[in-house]
Amino acid sequence: GAGVSQSPSNKVTEKGKDVELRCDPISGHTALYWYRQSLGQGLEFLIYFQGNSAPDKSGLPSDRFSAERTGGSVSTLTIQRTQQEDSAVYLCASSLTGGSDTQYFGPGTRLTVL
Amino acid sequence: SQKIEQNSEALNIQEGKTATLTCNYTNYSPAYLQWYRQDPGRGPVFLLLIRENEKEKRKERLKVTFDTTLKQSLFHITASQPADSATYLCALELTGGGNKLTFGTGTQLKVEL
């Protein structure tokens, strides 16, 4: 069956612009996660959704970052007024119910801020 | 401070040998620990999960140990093959951590012919 998909696969933007990154989780998965992977760094948790609610937003680095999930499915991560330090690979994962369920990752969106 | 440490240097081994990767953590109380494989340009792929009350878990050529006293997990690949070459990540979910995973930086494994 289809896995987690993300779009775009690559995004190059200028400093100060806003970007939207999209995640389509596996159908039926109620839990959705966003992570960020910078060069030489481990994956850094950003936000967790259970259904359309975000009980844990503790990893969002600043108020320029926001995310929403609609219909218990697609999620969008928005970065406003992008900065060069936002350059990273943004990864989305979903799991059946959360908890210790296996997280299935998408291929990521590589964001480059010039 | 809290840390998850994996060997930052790449591990090169010969085909057929056993690869052993280490994950050490400090100032965490994990409910369980997971190992993932990541190939270049791709997202991580789940391999194994071991809970805090388990000492060892096996799956085919893979074996994971978890020592909560030493705060260490070892990940073994026996009879290694060139196709096992990838970056391997360990990740912790904390007790009461609300489902999110905290990852180490990963160890790159290269299996040579």
PDB file of C-alpha atoms in Angstrom:
ATOM      1  CA  GLY A   1       0.000   0.000   0.000  1.00  0.00           C
ATOM      2  CA  ALA A   2       0.970   3.658  -0.233  1.00  0.00           C
ATOM      3  CA  GLY A   3       3.409   4.968   2.328  1.00  0.00           C
ATOM      4  CA  VAL A   4       3.813   8.460   3.721  1.00  0.00           C
ATOM      5  CA  SER A   5       4.270  11.027   0.992  1.00  0.00           C
ATOM      6  CA  GLN A   6       5.627  14.552   1.234  1.00  0.00           C
ATOM      7  CA  SER A   7       5.697  17.457  -1.159  1.00  0.00           C
ATOM      8  CA  PRO A   8       7.595  19.154  -2.506  1.00  0.00           C
ATOM      9  CA  SER A   9      10.670  16.949  -2.394  1.00  0.00           C
ATOM     10  CA  ASN A  10      12.887  20.002  -2.703  1.00  0.00           C
ATOM     11  CA  LYS A  11      12.184  23.651  -1.994  1.00  0.00           C
ATOM     12  CA  VAL A  12      14.550  26.559  -2.518  1.00  0.00           C
ATOM     13  CA  THR A  13      13.378  29.892  -1.189  1.00  0.00           C
ATOM     14  CA  GLU A  14      14.723  33.306  -0.411  1.00  0.00           C
ATOM     15  CA  LYS A  15      15.220  34.530   3.127  1.00  0.00           C
ATOM     16  CA  GLY A  16      12.087  36.207   4.414  1.00  0.00           C
ATOM     17  CA  LYS A  17       9.612  34.253   2.278  1.00  0.00           C
ATOM     18  CA  ASP A  18       6.975  31.914   3.666  1.00  0.00           C
ATOM     19  CA  VAL A  19       6.927  28.205   2.768  1.00  0.00           C
ATOM     20  CA  GLU A  20       4.390  25.408   3.149  1.00  0.00           C
ATOM     21  CA  LEU A  21       5.378  21.769   3.367  1.00  0.00           C
ATOM     22  CA  ARG A  22       2.790  19.036   2.943  1.00  0.00           C
ATOM     23  CA  CYS A  23       2.504  15.550   4.414  1.00  0.00           C
ATOM     24  CA  ASP A  24       0.091  12.797   3.390  1.00  0.00           C
ATOM     25  CA  PRO A  25       0.155  10.091   6.065  1.00  0.00           C
ATOM     26  CA  ILE A  26      -0.731   6.446   5.639  1.00  0.00           C
ATOM     27  CA  SER A  27      -4.506   6.102   5.390  1.00  0.00           C
ATOM     28  CA  GLY A  28      -6.056   5.314   8.761  1.00  0.00           C
ATOM     29  CA  HIS A  29      -3.083   6.462  10.838  1.00  0.00           C
ATOM     30  CA  THR A  30      -4.297   8.774  13.579  1.00  0.00           C
ATOM     31  CA  ALA A  31      -0.878   9.938  14.781  1.00  0.00           C
ATOM     32  CA  LEU A  32       1.313  12.245  12.704  1.00  0.00           C
ATOM     33  CA  TYR A  33       4.732  13.700  13.551  1.00  0.00           C
ATOM     34  CA  TRP A  34       6.994  16.346  12.051  1.00  0.00           C
ATOM     35  CA  TYR A  35      10.759  16.167  12.541  1.00  0.00           C
ATOM     36  CA  ARG A  36      13.666  18.230  11.216  1.00  0.00           C
ATOM     37  CA  GLN A  37      17.078  16.869  10.253  1.00  0.00           C
ATOM     38  CA  SER A  38      19.908  19.340   9.837  1.00  0.00           C
ATOM     39  CA  LEU A  39      23.340  18.460   8.456  1.00  0.00           C
ATOM     40  CA  GLY A  40      25.268  16.537  11.091  1.00  0.00           C
ATOM     41  CA  GLN A  41      22.362  16.648  13.530  1.00  0.00           C
ATOM     42  CA  GLY A  42      19.957  13.986  14.684  1.00  0.00           C
ATOM     43  CA  LEU A  43      16.293  14.149  13.886  1.00  0.00           C
ATOM     44  CA  GLU A  44      14.706  16.881  15.970  1.00  0.00           C
ATOM     45  CA  PHE A  45      11.051  16.526  16.989  1.00  0.00           C
ATOM     46  CA  LEU A  46       8.840  19.457  16.021  1.00  0.00           C
ATOM     47  CA  ILE A  47       5.169  18.600  16.613  1.00  0.00           C
ATOM     48  CA  TYR A  48       2.825  15.648  17.162  1.00  0.00           C
ATOM     49  CA  PHE A  49      -0.801  15.367  16.030  1.00  0.00           C
ATOM     50  CA  GLN A  50      -3.406  12.943  17.325  1.00  0.00           C
ATOM     51  CA  GLY A  51      -6.264  13.316  14.905  1.00  0.00           C
ATOM     52  CA  ASN A  52      -6.547  17.030  14.187  1.00  0.00           C
ATOM     53  CA  SER A  53      -5.266  18.081  17.619  1.00  0.00           C
ATOM     54  CA  ALA A  54      -1.661  18.826  18.486  1.00  0.00           C
ATOM     55  CA  PRO A  55      -1.099  17.730  22.095  1.00  0.00           C
ATOM     56  CA  ASP A  56       2.649  18.304  21.800  1.00  0.00           C
ATOM     57  CA  LYS A  57       4.054  21.327  19.990  1.00  0.00           C
ATOM     58  CA  SER A  58       7.091  21.557  22.225  1.00  0.00           C
ATOM     59  CA  GLY A  59       9.634  21.158  19.413  1.00  0.00           C
ATOM     60  CA  LEU A  60       8.549  24.079  17.256  1.00  0.00           C
ATOM     61  CA  PRO A  61      11.634  26.341  17.351  1.00  0.00           C
ATOM     62  CA  SER A  62       9.863  29.690  17.133  1.00  0.00           C
ATOM     63  CA  ASP A  63       6.515  31.312  16.475  1.00  0.00           C
ATOM     64  CA  ARG A  64       7.451  31.468  12.800  1.00  0.00           C
ATOM     65  CA  PHE A  65       6.666  27.749  12.673  1.00  0.00           C
ATOM     66  CA  SER A  66       3.110  26.440  12.692  1.00  0.00           C
ATOM     67  CA  ALA A  67       1.348  23.290  11.579  1.00  0.00           C
ATOM     68  CA  GLU A  68      -2.154  22.107  11.067  1.00  0.00           C
ATOM     69  CA  ARG A  69      -3.881  18.868  10.239  1.00  0.00           C
ATOM     70  CA  THR A  70      -7.279  18.625   8.646  1.00  0.00           C
ATOM     71  CA  GLY A  71      -9.720  15.739   8.323  1.00  0.00           C
ATOM     72  CA  GLY A  72      -7.417  13.601  10.420  1.00  0.00           C
ATOM     73  CA  SER A  73      -5.252  13.201   7.368  1.00  0.00           C
ATOM     74  CA  VAL A  74      -3.112  15.738   5.487  1.00  0.00           C
ATOM     75  CA  SER A  75      -0.850  18.021   7.476  1.00  0.00           C
ATOM     76  CA  THR A  76       0.851  21.257   6.464  1.00  0.00           C
ATOM     77  CA  LEU A  77       3.920  22.715   8.158  1.00  0.00           C
ATOM     78  CA  THR A  78       4.266  26.449   7.529  1.00  0.00           C
ATOM     79  CA  ILE A  79       7.421  28.450   8.106  1.00  0.00           C
ATOM     80  CA  GLN A  80       6.981  32.209   7.943  1.00  0.00           C
ATOM     81  CA  ARG A  81       9.745  34.693   7.192  1.00  0.00           C
ATOM     82  CA  THR A  82      12.256  31.911   6.546  1.00  0.00           C
ATOM     83  CA  GLN A  83      15.811  32.263   7.822  1.00  0.00           C
ATOM     84  CA  GLN A  84      18.961  30.515   6.609  1.00  0.00           C
ATOM     85  CA  GLU A  85      19.068  28.416   9.787  1.00  0.00           C
ATOM     86  CA  ASP A  86      15.726  26.901   8.744  1.00  0.00           C
ATOM     87  CA  SER A  87      17.538  25.032   5.950  1.00  0.00           C
ATOM     88  CA  ALA A  88      17.135  21.312   6.696  1.00  0.00           C
ATOM     89  CA  VAL A  89      15.263  18.195   5.650  1.00  0.00           C
ATOM     90  CA  TYR A  90      11.766  18.188   7.101  1.00  0.00           C
ATOM     91  CA  LEU A  91      10.456  14.688   7.712  1.00  0.00           C
ATOM     92  CA  CYS A  92       6.926  13.582   8.423  1.00  0.00           C
ATOM     93  CA  ALA A  93       5.960  10.284  10.028  1.00  0.00           C
ATOM     94  CA  SER A  94       2.688   8.607  10.858  1.00  0.00           C
ATOM     95  CA  SER A  95       1.695   5.745  13.111  1.00  0.00           C
ATOM     96  CA  LEU A  96      -1.504   3.813  13.618  1.00  0.00           C
ATOM     97  CA  THR A  97      -2.473   5.150  17.043  1.00  0.00           C
ATOM     98  CA  GLY A  98       0.656   6.773  18.507  1.00  0.00           C
ATOM     99  CA  GLY A  99       2.425   5.451  21.587  1.00  0.00           C
ATOM    100  CA  SER A 100       4.893   2.682  20.849  1.00  0.00           C
ATOM    101  CA  ASP A 101       3.426   2.004  17.388  1.00  0.00           C
ATOM    102  CA  THR A 102       5.966   1.953  14.587  1.00  0.00           C
ATOM    103  CA  GLN A 103       6.458   5.351  13.006  1.00  0.00           C
ATOM    104  CA  TYR A 104       6.567   5.273   9.198  1.00  0.00           C
ATOM    105  CA  PHE A 105       8.549   8.101   7.674  1.00  0.00           C
ATOM    106  CA  GLY A 106       8.114   9.909   4.405  1.00  0.00           C
ATOM    107  CA  PRO A 107      11.067  10.780   2.146  1.00  0.00           C
ATOM    108  CA  GLY A 108      11.285  14.322   3.479  1.00  0.00           C
ATOM    109  CA  THR A 109      11.315  17.803   1.987  1.00  0.00           C
ATOM    110  CA  ARG A 110      14.736  19.381   1.582  1.00  0.00           C
ATOM    111  CA  LEU A 111      14.383  23.098   2.306  1.00  0.00           C
ATOM    112  CA  THR A 112      17.146  25.477   1.283  1.00  0.00           C
ATOM    113  CA  VAL A 113      16.885  29.116   2.340  1.00  0.00           C
ATOM    114  CA  LEU A 114      19.204  31.392   0.365  1.00  0.00           C
TER     115      LEU A 114
ATOM    116  CA  SER B   1      22.107  17.868  30.158  1.00  0.00           C
ATOM    117  CA  GLN B   2      20.361  15.145  28.187  1.00  0.00           C
ATOM    118  CA  LYS B   3      22.345  13.412  25.466  1.00  0.00           C
ATOM    119  CA  ILE B   4      22.036  10.481  23.103  1.00  0.00           C
ATOM    120  CA  GLU B   5      25.423   9.519  21.708  1.00  0.00           C
ATOM    121  CA  GLN B   6      26.248   7.284  18.811  1.00  0.00           C
ATOM    122  CA  ASN B   7      29.651   6.785  17.223  1.00  0.00           C
ATOM    123  CA  SER B   8      30.087   9.797  14.990  1.00  0.00           C
ATOM    124  CA  GLU B   9      32.840   8.090  13.037  1.00  0.00           C
ATOM    125  CA  ALA B  10      31.838   5.737  10.255  1.00  0.00           C
ATOM    126  CA  LEU B  11      32.191   2.025  10.898  1.00  0.00           C
ATOM    127  CA  ASN B  12      33.800   0.031   8.097  1.00  0.00           C
ATOM    128  CA  ILE B  13      33.672  -3.752   8.305  1.00  0.00           C
ATOM    129  CA  GLN B  14      34.239  -6.678   6.007  1.00  0.00           C
ATOM    130  CA  GLU B  15      31.355  -8.650   4.514  1.00  0.00           C
ATOM    131  CA  GLY B  16      30.383 -11.610   6.672  1.00  0.00           C
ATOM    132  CA  LYS B  17      31.569 -10.051   9.939  1.00  0.00           C
ATOM    133  CA  THR B  18      29.317  -8.860  12.748  1.00  0.00           C
ATOM    134  CA  ALA B  19      28.763  -5.110  12.966  1.00  0.00           C
ATOM    135  CA  THR B  20      28.178  -3.696  16.440  1.00  0.00           C
ATOM    136  CA  LEU B  21      26.821  -0.175  16.871  1.00  0.00           C
ATOM    137  CA  THR B  22      26.506   1.618  20.194  1.00  0.00           C
ATOM    138  CA  CYS B  23      23.919   4.014  21.565  1.00  0.00           C
ATOM    139  CA  ASN B  24      24.589   5.660  24.932  1.00  0.00           C
ATOM    140  CA  TYR B  25      22.257   8.048  26.677  1.00  0.00           C
ATOM    141  CA  THR B  26      22.442  10.258  29.752  1.00  0.00           C
ATOM    142  CA  ASN B  27      19.783  11.884  31.904  1.00  0.00           C
ATOM    143  CA  TYR B  28      16.924  10.090  30.179  1.00  0.00           C
ATOM    144  CA  SER B  29      14.476   7.503  31.484  1.00  0.00           C
ATOM    145  CA  PRO B  30      13.339   5.791  28.301  1.00  0.00           C
ATOM    146  CA  ALA B  31      10.218   3.661  28.196  1.00  0.00           C
ATOM    147  CA  TYR B  32      11.640   2.012  25.124  1.00  0.00           C
ATOM    148  CA  LEU B  33      14.365   2.350  22.522  1.00  0.00           C
ATOM    149  CA  GLN B  34      14.128   1.919  18.773  1.00  0.00           C
ATOM    150  CA  TRP B  35      16.642   1.412  16.001  1.00  0.00           C
ATOM    151  CA  TYR B  36      16.127   2.809  12.505  1.00  0.00           C
ATOM    152  CA  ARG B  37      17.992   2.533   9.222  1.00  0.00           C
ATOM    153  CA  GLN B  38      18.369   5.581   6.969  1.00  0.00           C
ATOM    154  CA  ASP B  39      19.623   5.510   3.402  1.00  0.00           C
ATOM    155  CA  PRO B  40      20.777   8.708   1.648  1.00  0.00           C
ATOM    156  CA  GLY B  41      17.870  10.879   0.519  1.00  0.00           C
ATOM    157  CA  ARG B  42      15.293   8.762   2.305  1.00  0.00           C
ATOM    158  CA  GLY B  43      13.405   8.810   5.572  1.00  0.00           C
ATOM    159  CA  PRO B  44      14.336   6.442   8.401  1.00  0.00           C
ATOM    160  CA  VAL B  45      12.936   2.908   8.333  1.00  0.00           C
ATOM    161  CA  PHE B  46      11.999   1.170  11.591  1.00  0.00           C
ATOM    162  CA  LEU B  47      14.006  -1.955  12.431  1.00  0.00           C
ATOM    163  CA  LEU B  48      13.516  -3.006  16.059  1.00  0.00           C
ATOM    164  CA  LEU B  49      11.962  -1.805  19.305  1.00  0.00           C
ATOM    165  CA  ILE B  50      13.082  -2.925  22.762  1.00  0.00           C
ATOM    166  CA  ARG B  51      11.300  -2.022  25.985  1.00  0.00           C
ATOM    167  CA  GLU B  52      12.896  -0.986  29.262  1.00  0.00           C
ATOM    168  CA  ASN B  53      12.089  -4.349  30.874  1.00  0.00           C
ATOM    169  CA  GLU B  54      13.617  -6.363  27.992  1.00  0.00           C
ATOM    170  CA  LYS B  55      17.293  -7.248  27.807  1.00  0.00           C
ATOM    171  CA  GLU B  56      17.534  -8.506  24.243  1.00  0.00           C
ATOM    172  CA  LYS B  57      15.491  -8.622  21.040  1.00  0.00           C
ATOM    173  CA  ARG B  58      16.251 -10.452  17.809  1.00  0.00           C
ATOM    174  CA  LYS B  59      14.948 -10.240  14.265  1.00  0.00           C
ATOM    175  CA  GLU B  60      16.619 -12.309  11.569  1.00  0.00           C
ATOM    176  CA  ARG B  61      20.268 -11.123  11.436  1.00  0.00           C
ATOM    177  CA  LEU B  62      19.625  -8.246  13.828  1.00  0.00           C
ATOM    178  CA  LYS B  63      20.034  -8.252  17.606  1.00  0.00           C
ATOM    179  CA  VAL B  64      19.498  -5.408  20.031  1.00  0.00           C
ATOM    180  CA  THR B  65      20.424  -5.290  23.701  1.00  0.00           C
ATOM    181  CA  PHE B  66      19.274  -2.728  26.236  1.00  0.00           C
ATOM    182  CA  ASP B  67      21.040  -2.121  29.541  1.00  0.00           C
ATOM    183  CA  THR B  68      19.198   0.518  31.569  1.00  0.00           C
ATOM    184  CA  THR B  69      21.868   0.403  34.283  1.00  0.00           C
ATOM    185  CA  LEU B  70      24.665   1.228  31.842  1.00  0.00           C
ATOM    186  CA  LYS B  71      22.243   3.428  29.853  1.00  0.00           C
ATOM    187  CA  GLN B  72      23.349   1.734  26.674  1.00  0.00           C
ATOM    188  CA  SER B  73      21.944  -0.179  23.730  1.00  0.00           C
ATOM    189  CA  LEU B  74      24.007  -2.295  21.357  1.00  0.00           C
ATOM    190  CA  PHE B  75      22.817  -3.085  17.830  1.00  0.00           C
ATOM    191  CA  HIS B  76      24.357  -6.083  16.089  1.00  0.00           C
ATOM    192  CA  ILE B  77      24.131  -7.147  12.457  1.00  0.00           C
ATOM    193  CA  THR B  78      25.481 -10.653  11.955  1.00  0.00           C
ATOM    194  CA  ALA B  79      26.772 -11.990   8.628  1.00  0.00           C
ATOM    195  CA  SER B  80      26.849  -8.432   7.329  1.00  0.00           C
ATOM    196  CA  GLN B  81      26.336  -7.720   3.635  1.00  0.00           C
ATOM    197  CA  PRO B  82      27.139  -4.699   1.450  1.00  0.00           C
ATOM    198  CA  ALA B  83      23.366  -4.036   1.319  1.00  0.00           C
ATOM    199  CA  ASP B  84      23.484  -3.350   5.057  1.00  0.00           C
ATOM    200  CA  SER B  85      25.532  -0.204   4.365  1.00  0.00           C
ATOM    201  CA  ALA B  86      23.474   2.739   5.674  1.00  0.00           C
ATOM    202  CA  THR B  87      23.206   5.104   8.620  1.00  0.00           C
ATOM    203  CA  TYR B  88      21.689   3.559  11.735  1.00  0.00           C
ATOM    204  CA  LEU B  89      19.828   5.722  14.230  1.00  0.00           C
ATOM    205  CA  CYS B  90      18.776   4.964  17.761  1.00  0.00           C
ATOM    206  CA  ALA B  91      15.754   6.727  19.203  1.00  0.00           C
ATOM    207  CA  LEU B  92      14.249   6.931  22.673  1.00  0.00           C
ATOM    208  CA  GLU B  93      10.694   7.432  23.747  1.00  0.00           C
ATOM    209  CA  LEU B  94      10.658   8.737  27.250  1.00  0.00           C
ATOM    210  CA  THR B  95       8.393   7.596  30.031  1.00  0.00           C
ATOM    211  CA  GLY B  96       5.555  10.096  29.892  1.00  0.00           C
ATOM    212  CA  GLY B  97       7.202  11.580  26.819  1.00  0.00           C
ATOM    213  CA  GLY B  98       3.978  11.832  24.875  1.00  0.00           C
ATOM    214  CA  ASN B  99       4.825   9.624  21.937  1.00  0.00           C
ATOM    215  CA  LYS B 100       7.623  11.685  20.431  1.00  0.00           C
ATOM    216  CA  LEU B 101      10.994  10.126  19.663  1.00  0.00           C
ATOM    217  CA  THR B 102      14.358  11.638  20.513  1.00  0.00           C
ATOM    218  CA  PHE B 103      17.042  10.536  18.058  1.00  0.00           C
ATOM    219  CA  GLY B 104      20.784  10.139  18.172  1.00  0.00           C
ATOM    220  CA  THR B 105      22.869  11.519  15.310  1.00  0.00           C
ATOM    221  CA  GLY B 106      23.403   8.080  13.804  1.00  0.00           C
ATOM    222  CA  THR B 107      26.356   5.913  12.854  1.00  0.00           C
ATOM    223  CA  GLN B 108      27.253   5.316   9.228  1.00  0.00           C
ATOM    224  CA  LEU B 109      28.027   1.669   8.500  1.00  0.00           C
ATOM    225  CA  LYS B 110      29.892   0.564   5.401  1.00  0.00           C
ATOM    226  CA  VAL B 111      30.194  -3.143   4.651  1.00  0.00           C
ATOM    227  CA  GLU B 112      32.982  -3.869   2.206  1.00  0.00           C
ATOM    228  CA  LEU B 113      33.474  -6.891  -0.033  1.00  0.00           C
TER     229      LEU B 113
END
